Short mmCIF file of C-alpha atoms in Angstrom, two decimals:
data_model
loop_
_atom_site.label_atom_id
_atom_site.label_comp_id
_atom_site.label_asym_id
_atom_site.label_seq_id
_atom_site.Cartn_x
_atom_site.Cartn_y
_atom_site.Cartn_z
CA MET A 252 -4.75 18.44 -2.50
CA GLY A 253 -6.17 16.82 0.63
CA PHE A 254 -5.11 17.72 4.05
CA ILE A 255 -4.90 15.87 7.24
CA ARG A 256 -4.43 18.59 9.74
CA LYS A 257 -3.75 17.07 13.15
CA GLU A 258 -1.91 18.85 15.83
CA ILE A 259 0.78 16.66 17.33
CA GLY A 260 1.21 16.67 21.04
CA GLU A 261 3.82 17.80 23.41
CA ARG A 262 5.69 14.74 23.38
CA GLU A 263 6.03 14.72 19.64
CA LYS A 264 7.40 18.56 19.90
CA LYS A 265 10.21 17.53 22.30
CA LEU A 266 11.44 14.85 19.54
CA LEU A 267 12.29 17.73 17.21
CA GLU A 268 13.51 20.35 19.80
CA ASP A 269 16.87 19.79 18.79
CA PHE A 270 16.55 21.07 15.18
CA SER A 271 18.14 24.38 15.24
CA ILE A 272 16.48 27.62 13.71
CA GLU A 273 19.45 27.70 11.42
CA GLU A 274 18.57 24.19 10.37
CA LYS A 275 15.07 25.16 9.78
CA GLU A 276 16.05 28.36 7.91
CA LEU A 277 18.53 26.59 5.65
CA ALA A 278 15.40 24.44 4.61
CA LEU A 279 13.77 27.21 2.86
CA PRO A 280 12.78 25.40 -0.34
CA PHE A 281 10.63 23.32 1.76
CA LEU A 282 8.57 26.24 3.16
CA LEU A 283 4.89 26.12 2.40
CA GLU A 284 2.68 29.17 3.20
CA ASP A 285 -0.56 29.00 4.95
CA GLU A 286 -2.45 32.40 5.20
CA LYS A 287 -4.52 31.52 7.99
CA ARG A 288 -1.90 29.49 10.05
CA GLY A 289 1.41 30.89 9.19
CA ILE A 290 4.34 29.28 7.53
CA PHE A 291 4.88 25.60 7.91
CA LEU A 292 8.43 24.18 7.04
CA CYS A 293 8.23 20.72 5.55
CA VAL A 294 10.49 18.61 7.83
CA LYS A 295 10.04 15.42 6.22
CA GLN A 296 8.34 14.17 2.96
CA PHE A 297 7.76 10.45 2.68
CA ARG A 298 6.02 7.86 0.65
CA ILE A 299 4.03 4.95 2.41
CA GLY A 300 2.31 2.64 -0.06
CA GLU A 301 0.74 4.76 -2.78
CA GLY A 302 0.22 7.80 -0.69
CA LYS A 303 2.58 10.68 -0.35
CA TYR A 304 2.91 12.45 2.89
CA GLN A 305 4.58 15.45 4.66
CA VAL A 306 5.21 16.13 8.35
CA LEU A 307 5.05 19.74 8.35
CA ALA A 308 6.24 21.97 11.34
CA MET A 309 4.64 25.36 11.84
CA ILE A 310 7.22 28.14 12.26
CA LEU A 311 6.51 31.50 13.56
CA GLY A 312 8.82 34.09 14.74
CA GLY A 313 11.48 31.41 14.93
CA HIS A 314 9.62 29.23 17.26
CA LEU A 315 8.13 25.77 16.41
CA LEU A 316 4.34 25.77 17.35
CA GLU A 317 2.82 22.74 15.74
CA PHE A 318 3.09 19.78 13.32
CA ARG A 319 0.61 18.67 11.03
CA LEU A 320 0.66 15.42 8.49
CA GLU A 321 -0.36 16.38 5.12
CA GLU A 322 -1.53 13.89 2.30
CA GLU A 323 -1.47 14.60 -1.34
CA ARG A 324 -4.33 12.86 -2.46
CA ALA A 325 -7.87 13.37 -0.76
CA ASP A 326 -8.97 9.81 -1.70
CA ARG A 327 -6.04 8.37 0.22
CA TYR A 328 -7.28 9.33 3.53
CA PRO A 329 -6.36 6.42 6.03
CA VAL A 330 -9.41 4.42 7.22
CA CYS A 331 -9.48 2.36 10.22
CA ASN A 332 -10.16 -1.25 9.65
CA GLU A 333 -12.27 -2.22 12.63
CA GLU A 334 -11.25 -6.07 12.05
CA ASN A 335 -7.59 -5.53 12.75
CA GLN A 336 -7.47 -1.97 13.86
CA SER A 337 -5.08 -1.15 10.79
CA VAL A 338 -4.92 1.70 8.21
CA LYS A 339 -6.14 0.72 4.92
CA GLY A 340 -4.00 1.73 1.98
CA LEU A 341 -0.84 2.04 4.05
CA SER A 342 2.19 -0.23 4.49
CA THR A 343 3.78 1.13 7.64
CA GLU A 344 6.47 -1.67 7.47
CA THR A 345 8.32 0.19 4.81
CA ILE A 346 8.76 3.77 3.52
CA SER A 347 9.65 3.55 -0.17
CA GLN A 348 11.20 7.21 -0.37
CA LEU A 349 12.10 10.05 1.96
CA VAL A 350 12.89 13.39 0.59
CA ILE A 351 14.61 15.72 3.09
CA PRO A 352 16.57 19.05 3.20
CA LYS A 353 20.15 18.23 3.04
CA VAL A 354 20.79 20.22 6.33
CA LEU A 355 18.85 17.44 7.91
CA LYS A 356 20.92 14.68 6.86
CA GLY A 357 21.87 12.29 9.73
CA ARG A 358 18.57 13.03 11.49
CA GLU A 359 16.47 10.24 9.51
CA ASP A 360 15.87 7.96 12.47
CA LYS A 361 14.51 10.86 14.60
CA ILE A 362 12.16 11.91 11.86
CA VAL A 363 10.87 8.37 11.25
CA THR A 364 10.03 8.56 14.81
CA VAL A 365 8.03 11.54 14.50
CA ILE A 366 6.47 10.13 11.49
CA GLN A 367 5.28 7.19 13.47
CA HIS A 368 3.96 9.51 16.32
CA ALA A 369 2.08 11.45 13.33
CA LEU A 370 0.56 8.38 11.91
CA SER A 371 -0.52 7.09 15.53
CA GLN A 372 -2.34 10.56 15.90
CA ILE A 373 -4.54 9.84 12.86
CA ASN A 374 -5.52 6.57 14.24
CA PRO A 375 -4.77 6.18 17.88
CA TYR A 376 -5.62 2.47 17.74
CA TYR A 377 -2.96 1.88 15.17
CA ASP A 378 0.56 1.01 16.51
CA THR A 379 2.64 2.45 13.48
CA LYS A 380 5.99 0.52 13.00
CA ILE A 381 8.09 1.59 10.35
CA ARG A 382 11.10 -1.05 10.05
CA GLU A 383 13.09 0.08 6.97
CA VAL A 384 13.54 3.07 4.57
CA ASN A 385 14.29 1.86 0.93
CA HIS A 386 15.50 5.44 -0.43
CA VAL A 387 16.32 8.84 1.06
CA GLU A 388 16.76 11.73 -1.19
CA TYR A 389 18.51 14.98 -0.14
CA ARG A 390 17.49 18.12 -1.63
#
């Protein structure tokens, strides 16, 4: 599995401040362990084009420390196209599928905003606009 490890800035952290610790704990099936960096809660899984991504939030001692964006296939890393400053291989108009913990139902718009910021962090020249979500699955 390939990883894009990108710490998201303070502005993006504030976007998720209102997720309670209880909500995060109820989403335990989405916890991923990283021995060197602590435990990451998968806040949102989503698909853009052929790539599958997750926005992960690092939880340590009940505190949200950072976010990272993970990509499942190493050969699908976004590449900047200098001609139009877009990200090759990604269609940012539509997310075909979101998979989220049931406890976060109703937070879709907020999390899509976080995803947009995360994608912008990968390529700061690319203004990500996600206009629709085709399917949301709650687990």
